[in-house]
Amino acid sequence: MEIQRLPGFRDFYPEDCAFRNYIFDTWRSVANSFAFQEYDGPILEPTDLYRKKSGEELKTQLFRFNDLGGRDVCLRPEMTPTVARLVAARERDFKKPIKWFSISPFFRFEKPQKGRLREHYQINCDIFGDNSVAADGELISLAIELHRAFGLREEDFFVRLSNRDLWAGFLRERNEPEDRLSEFLGIIDKLERDPEEVTKAKLASFGLGISEIRDFLRTSPEQIPGFEPLLRELRWRGLERFVELDLTIVRGLDYYTGLVFELFDRKKANRSLAGGGRYDDLVSAISDGSVDLPAAGFAIGDVVLTNLINEVDHSRSAATEALKRRRLNFFVVIADEGHRVDALQLVSSLRRDGASVDFALQAAKVGRQFQQAEAIGASQAVVVGQEWPEIRLKTLADRTERILSSEYLCKNWKDIAKA
Ligand code: HAM
């Protein structure tokens, strides 16, 4: 029987890898522009790391097993507990605020569906050691710019902002026990997806009606402490119009302490693009109280983002343009085998100087070599023949040609490749 790929996992053929690299390179360059530093951690972690505060749903989705040494381990489902562990372990070595990012794969045993797979990539961006609204503003701005960099605009996506403290206050006012907050947030989290009857039944156990929830959801931004200062942070950066208050956002992970947010496409035709918030107690929980640092951050997944880029015309064309710019610079066509040595020297010196260059490994007719150059997506063909050291340079897109010396090509290839 033919062995199939596991459900919810992806193969990355070269064109898929090219697209993935486009996403990763764009993420990396935006994160660098915000002065975030890159880190990474292990893909396999002790299961205990997720027992502390990750949330009930995630715990049921772990790829979990015993390793050959009998340790209870799992493939990481998210980065936050790992980065909290890293920071706690060497907290004194880093100047605050710590602004870190990573790009890496994660594993969750979810039902594979549009926007949700069992392996996906995330960029995680987090700030440790600063509990101000300025840090929240910096993170939300970064989340927005990480999407704008793909040509996505205000009409394509937005940030839904909320704060868990408001719901904690809501329960307190109704004399509900605090230890049921997590269970209650679970109901709010599923409000959009659960049928109304299901929500009503769940709320009944709190003695609450759905109308009370609906009224509370209509709370105006002015009534919410801390919302205006955050909005001001974004206004100063020209990003205010990307955000909306939406109290249905509470996030499914247990460690969030206050501000929470998620990014969605405007049509809400996809699952969340990104999610995050403040988690001021996690570092302390992970380090058993030995280090206490406020923290906030978010992660963007590659699956929904890729879907959205492909659905939005201007974003898809931006991707096509960017991928075109990554084409092979030159294909050296060897028109006269007597000059193969010269051709190889030319190929090598261009490659050593940073150009991407290919050529036919075996002798072949010139026409076939040109076909190979086209098939591989080269921008220009360099024909090496009897005129050597003169060469013929042909731009494959418009078929224009010119004669120049190989020495001139080597010296000026960057300008020639740009043209
Ligand atoms: P999360 O909301 O679980 O947050 O995931 C963040 C993003 O990862 C989601 O919005 C989605 O784009 C993507 N994602 C999650 N699960 C899947 C899946 N099964 N398939 C495809 N994409 C998926 C966290 O993971 C938090 N640790 C984020 C964070 C960082 N909070 C603070 N710092």
Short mmCIF file of C-alpha atoms in Angstrom, two decimals, residues 93-398:
data_model
loop_
_atom_site.label_atom_id
_atom_site.label_comp_id
_atom_site.label_asym_id
_atom_site.label_seq_id
_atom_site.Cartn_x
_atom_site.Cartn_y
_atom_site.Cartn_z
CA ASP A 93 21.23 38.71 31.27
CA PHE A 94 18.81 40.81 29.26
CA LYS A 95 18.11 44.53 29.28
CA LYS A 96 14.42 45.34 29.62
CA PRO A 97 12.24 45.56 27.75
CA ILE A 98 13.06 42.24 26.11
CA LYS A 99 11.64 42.31 22.57
CA TRP A 100 11.91 38.89 20.95
CA PHE A 101 10.48 37.06 17.96
CA SER A 102 10.68 33.57 16.49
CA ILE A 103 9.45 31.78 13.39
CA SER A 104 8.82 28.08 13.89
CA PRO A 105 6.49 25.09 13.43
CA PHE A 106 3.79 24.02 15.90
CA PHE A 107 1.68 20.88 16.26
CA ARG A 108 -1.94 20.56 17.37
CA PHE A 109 -4.14 17.52 16.92
CA GLU A 110 -7.09 19.54 15.55
CA LYS A 111 -9.67 18.51 13.01
CA PRO A 112 -8.03 19.54 9.71
CA GLN A 113 -10.19 22.17 7.99
CA LYS A 114 -9.84 25.48 6.14
CA GLY A 115 -7.34 27.54 8.11
CA ARG A 116 -6.61 24.81 10.68
CA LEU A 117 -4.03 22.07 10.22
CA ARG A 118 -2.06 19.79 12.51
CA GLU A 119 1.27 21.41 11.72
CA HIS A 120 1.51 25.13 11.09
CA TYR A 121 4.09 27.90 11.38
CA GLN A 122 3.82 30.97 13.55
CA ILE A 123 5.74 34.14 14.06
CA ASN A 124 5.65 34.86 17.79
CA CYS A 125 6.45 38.39 19.01
CA ASP A 126 6.63 39.13 22.71
CA ILE A 127 7.74 41.91 25.04
CA PHE A 128 8.91 41.06 28.58
CA GLY A 129 9.55 43.51 31.40
CA ASP A 130 7.21 46.34 30.40
CA ASN A 131 3.59 46.42 31.52
CA SER A 132 2.75 49.81 29.99
CA VAL A 133 0.16 50.62 27.40
CA ALA A 134 3.07 51.70 25.18
CA ALA A 135 4.25 48.08 25.06
CA ASP A 136 0.73 46.94 24.15
CA GLY A 137 0.63 49.63 21.44
CA GLU A 138 4.01 48.54 20.08
CA LEU A 139 2.83 44.92 19.84
CA ILE A 140 -0.49 45.70 18.18
CA SER A 141 1.27 48.02 15.71
CA LEU A 142 3.73 45.26 14.90
CA ALA A 143 0.87 42.78 14.37
CA ILE A 144 -0.75 45.25 11.95
CA GLU A 145 2.48 46.05 10.06
CA LEU A 146 3.21 42.33 9.74
CA HIS A 147 0.03 42.11 7.67
CA ARG A 148 0.40 45.39 5.78
CA ALA A 149 3.78 44.18 4.55
CA PHE A 150 1.88 41.66 2.40
CA GLY A 151 -0.10 44.43 0.71
CA LEU A 152 -3.12 43.85 2.98
CA ARG A 153 -5.06 46.99 3.80
CA GLU A 154 -7.51 48.43 6.27
CA GLU A 155 -10.41 47.10 4.19
CA ASP A 156 -8.93 43.58 4.28
CA PHE A 157 -8.23 42.90 7.97
CA PHE A 158 -8.66 44.35 11.44
CA VAL A 159 -7.79 43.87 15.08
CA ARG A 160 -10.50 42.98 17.60
CA LEU A 161 -9.47 44.27 21.00
CA SER A 162 -10.80 43.25 24.35
CA ASN A 163 -9.85 42.86 27.99
CA ARG A 164 -10.44 39.84 30.20
CA ASP A 165 -10.57 42.04 33.33
CA LEU A 166 -13.89 43.41 32.11
CA TRP A 167 -15.44 39.95 32.17
CA ALA A 168 -13.87 39.24 35.56
CA GLY A 169 -15.56 42.45 36.79
CA PHE A 170 -18.83 41.37 35.18
CA LEU A 171 -18.79 38.10 37.15
CA ARG A 172 -17.73 39.83 40.37
CA GLU A 173 -20.66 42.24 40.16
CA ARG A 174 -22.94 39.24 39.89
CA ASN A 175 -21.28 37.52 42.84
CA GLU A 176 -20.07 34.59 40.78
CA PRO A 177 -17.06 32.70 42.21
CA GLU A 178 -13.75 33.81 40.67
CA ASP A 179 -12.60 30.23 40.08
CA ARG A 180 -15.29 29.86 37.43
CA LEU A 181 -13.83 32.70 35.31
CA SER A 182 -11.99 30.35 32.99
CA GLU A 183 -15.13 28.25 32.40
CA PHE A 184 -17.16 31.43 31.80
CA LEU A 185 -14.59 32.81 29.35
CA GLY A 186 -14.85 29.51 27.50
CA ILE A 187 -18.53 30.26 26.86
CA ILE A 188 -17.79 33.79 25.62
CA ASP A 189 -14.97 32.45 23.44
CA LYS A 190 -17.43 30.16 21.64
CA LEU A 191 -20.25 32.73 21.41
CA GLU A 192 -19.80 33.26 17.68
CA ARG A 193 -19.47 29.59 16.84
CA ASP A 194 -21.93 27.85 19.23
CA PRO A 195 -25.68 27.78 18.39
CA GLU A 196 -27.64 30.14 20.66
CA GLU A 197 -29.39 27.24 22.44
CA VAL A 198 -26.04 25.77 23.46
CA THR A 199 -24.83 29.12 24.79
CA LYS A 200 -28.08 29.60 26.74
CA ALA A 201 -27.73 26.18 28.35
CA LYS A 202 -24.12 26.88 29.35
CA LEU A 203 -25.01 30.29 30.79
CA ALA A 204 -27.86 28.80 32.81
CA SER A 205 -25.32 27.09 35.08
CA PHE A 206 -24.16 30.59 36.04
CA GLY A 207 -27.73 31.80 36.49
CA LEU A 208 -27.12 34.22 33.62
CA GLY A 209 -29.26 35.01 30.59
CA ILE A 210 -28.00 35.72 27.09
CA SER A 211 -29.52 39.22 27.11
CA GLU A 212 -27.26 40.23 30.02
CA ILE A 213 -24.28 39.14 27.94
CA ARG A 214 -25.54 40.98 24.87
CA ASP A 215 -26.05 44.20 26.88
CA PHE A 216 -22.54 43.94 28.26
CA LEU A 217 -21.10 43.41 24.78
CA ARG A 218 -22.51 46.81 23.85
CA THR A 219 -20.31 48.59 26.42
CA SER A 220 -18.92 51.67 24.67
CA PRO A 221 -15.16 52.21 24.35
CA GLU A 222 -15.31 55.37 26.53
CA GLN A 223 -16.51 53.26 29.47
CA ILE A 224 -13.50 51.01 29.30
CA PRO A 225 -10.50 52.04 31.39
CA GLY A 226 -7.24 51.92 29.46
CA PHE A 227 -8.85 51.70 26.06
CA GLU A 228 -8.41 55.36 25.06
CA PRO A 229 -4.67 55.47 25.94
CA LEU A 230 -4.12 52.36 23.84
CA LEU A 231 -6.07 53.81 20.97
CA ARG A 232 -3.96 56.97 21.24
CA GLU A 233 -0.78 54.89 20.84
CA LEU A 234 -2.19 53.55 17.60
CA ARG A 235 -3.54 56.93 16.46
CA TRP A 236 -0.05 58.42 16.76
CA ARG A 237 1.16 55.74 14.41
CA GLY A 238 -1.71 56.24 11.96
CA LEU A 239 -3.12 52.79 12.75
CA GLU A 240 -6.26 53.59 14.76
CA ARG A 241 -8.61 52.63 11.95
CA PHE A 242 -7.33 49.05 12.02
CA VAL A 243 -8.74 48.35 15.50
CA GLU A 244 -12.19 47.80 17.00
CA LEU A 245 -13.39 47.07 20.50
CA ASP A 246 -15.00 43.63 20.62
CA LEU A 247 -15.68 42.05 23.98
CA THR A 248 -16.47 38.64 22.46
CA ILE A 249 -12.71 38.19 22.12
CA VAL A 250 -11.43 36.49 25.30
CA ARG A 251 -8.88 33.95 23.88
CA GLY A 252 -8.85 30.24 24.64
CA LEU A 253 -5.57 30.14 26.57
CA ASP A 254 -5.57 30.36 30.38
CA TYR A 255 -2.49 32.50 30.91
CA TYR A 256 -3.87 35.82 29.60
CA THR A 257 -4.35 38.38 32.35
CA GLY A 258 -5.86 41.55 30.81
CA LEU A 259 -5.67 42.89 27.28
CA VAL A 260 -6.43 40.30 24.60
CA PHE A 261 -6.78 40.69 20.83
CA GLU A 262 -7.24 38.76 17.63
CA LEU A 263 -6.80 39.70 13.98
CA PHE A 264 -9.40 38.70 11.42
CA ASP A 265 -10.14 39.32 7.78
CA ARG A 266 -12.86 41.99 7.48
CA LYS A 267 -15.34 39.58 5.94
CA LYS A 268 -14.72 37.13 8.78
CA ALA A 269 -14.65 34.44 6.11
CA ASN A 270 -11.58 32.84 7.68
CA ARG A 271 -10.50 31.72 11.13
CA SER A 272 -8.31 34.10 13.14
CA LEU A 273 -5.13 35.35 11.46
CA ALA A 274 -3.42 36.05 14.77
CA GLY A 275 -4.03 36.22 18.48
CA GLY A 276 -2.35 37.46 21.61
CA GLY A 277 -2.53 39.50 24.75
CA ARG A 278 -1.00 40.26 28.11
CA TYR A 279 0.15 37.40 30.34
CA ASP A 280 1.75 39.03 33.37
CA ASP A 281 1.75 35.89 35.59
CA LEU A 282 3.13 33.23 33.27
CA VAL A 283 6.86 33.83 33.81
CA SER A 284 6.29 33.56 37.53
CA ALA A 285 4.18 30.39 37.13
CA ILE A 286 6.75 28.74 34.84
CA SER A 287 9.65 29.61 37.17
CA ASP A 288 7.75 28.59 40.32
CA GLY A 289 7.78 32.16 41.52
CA SER A 290 11.53 32.77 41.22
CA VAL A 291 11.18 35.36 38.43
CA ASP A 292 8.32 37.78 38.05
CA LEU A 293 8.14 39.73 34.79
CA PRO A 294 5.18 41.29 33.03
CA ALA A 295 4.74 40.05 29.48
CA ALA A 296 2.60 40.44 26.40
CA GLY A 297 2.74 39.14 22.86
CA PHE A 298 0.99 37.52 19.94
CA ALA A 299 1.40 34.93 17.21
CA ILE A 300 0.41 34.98 13.55
CA GLY A 301 -0.10 31.65 11.77
CA ASP A 302 0.96 31.01 8.17
CA VAL A 303 -2.12 29.00 7.11
CA VAL A 304 -4.86 31.64 7.32
CA LEU A 305 -2.45 34.35 6.16
CA THR A 306 -1.61 32.34 3.02
CA ASN A 307 -5.33 31.84 2.31
CA LEU A 308 -6.03 35.55 2.72
CA ILE A 309 -3.11 36.64 0.51
CA ASN A 310 -4.49 34.39 -2.21
CA GLU A 311 -8.06 35.65 -1.77
CA VAL A 312 -7.23 39.38 -1.93
CA ASP A 313 -6.27 40.52 -5.45
CA HIS A 314 -3.82 43.30 -4.52
CA SER A 315 -2.10 41.11 -1.95
CA ARG A 316 -1.82 38.20 -4.36
CA SER A 317 -0.26 40.46 -7.03
CA ALA A 318 2.20 41.85 -4.46
CA ALA A 319 3.23 38.24 -3.73
CA THR A 320 3.59 37.43 -7.42
CA GLU A 321 5.75 40.53 -7.95
CA ALA A 322 7.92 39.71 -4.93
CA LEU A 323 8.38 36.13 -6.08
CA LYS A 324 9.32 37.34 -9.57
CA ARG A 325 12.07 39.47 -8.07
CA ARG A 326 13.52 36.30 -6.57
CA ARG A 327 13.95 34.67 -9.96
CA LEU A 328 17.22 33.17 -11.08
CA ASN A 329 19.40 36.02 -12.37
CA PHE A 330 21.16 34.30 -15.28
CA PHE A 331 21.12 31.11 -17.30
CA VAL A 332 24.39 30.64 -19.13
CA VAL A 333 23.74 29.06 -22.53
CA ILE A 334 26.80 27.25 -23.87
CA ALA A 335 26.49 27.69 -27.64
CA ASP A 336 29.94 26.30 -28.34
CA GLU A 337 31.16 23.35 -26.25
CA GLY A 338 34.73 24.50 -27.01
CA HIS A 339 34.04 27.34 -24.54
CA ARG A 340 32.56 25.20 -21.72
CA VAL A 341 35.60 25.99 -19.54
CA ASP A 342 35.14 29.75 -20.08
CA ALA A 343 31.41 29.38 -19.42
CA LEU A 344 32.05 27.53 -16.15
CA GLN A 345 34.55 30.17 -15.06
CA LEU A 346 31.95 32.85 -15.79
CA VAL A 347 29.25 30.90 -13.90
CA SER A 348 31.57 30.46 -10.90
CA SER A 349 32.70 34.05 -10.70
CA LEU A 350 29.12 35.36 -10.97
CA ARG A 351 27.97 32.89 -8.28
CA ARG A 352 30.83 33.84 -5.96
CA ASP A 353 29.77 37.45 -6.31
CA GLY A 354 26.23 36.60 -5.19
CA ALA A 355 24.36 36.14 -8.48
CA SER A 356 22.08 33.13 -8.90
CA VAL A 357 23.18 31.30 -12.03
CA ASP A 358 22.35 28.01 -13.74
CA PHE A 359 23.55 26.28 -16.92
CA ALA A 360 23.08 22.99 -18.79
CA LEU A 361 25.10 20.22 -17.14
CA GLN A 362 25.18 18.25 -20.39
CA ALA A 363 25.90 19.48 -23.92
CA ALA A 364 22.60 20.38 -25.59
CA LYS A 365 21.27 22.28 -28.59
CA VAL A 366 21.01 26.04 -28.01
CA GLY A 367 17.21 25.92 -28.45
CA ARG A 368 16.90 23.31 -25.69
CA GLN A 369 19.10 25.34 -23.38
CA PHE A 370 16.85 28.36 -23.91
CA GLN A 371 13.83 26.18 -23.10
CA GLN A 372 15.54 25.12 -19.90
CA ALA A 373 16.25 28.79 -19.05
CA GLU A 374 12.57 29.66 -19.56
CA ALA A 375 11.34 26.65 -17.62
CA ILE A 376 13.50 27.50 -14.65
CA GLY A 377 12.29 31.12 -14.68
CA ALA A 378 15.64 32.82 -15.35
CA SER A 379 15.49 36.57 -16.01
CA GLN A 380 18.33 36.69 -18.54
CA ALA A 381 20.23 34.28 -20.72
CA VAL A 382 23.97 34.75 -21.27
CA VAL A 383 25.10 33.09 -24.47
CA VAL A 384 28.75 31.95 -24.49
CA GLY A 385 29.89 31.05 -28.00
CA GLN A 386 32.59 31.61 -30.55
CA GLU A 387 32.59 35.39 -29.92
CA TRP A 388 34.00 34.78 -26.41
CA PRO A 389 35.04 36.89 -24.44
CA GLU A 390 32.14 38.81 -25.96
CA ILE A 391 28.80 37.39 -24.83
CA ARG A 392 25.22 37.85 -25.93
CA LEU A 393 22.81 38.88 -23.15
CA LYS A 394 19.15 38.16 -23.79
CA THR A 395 16.33 39.37 -21.52
CA LEU A 396 13.88 36.52 -21.59
CA ALA A 397 10.75 38.56 -20.84
CA ASP A 398 10.98 40.83 -23.90
#
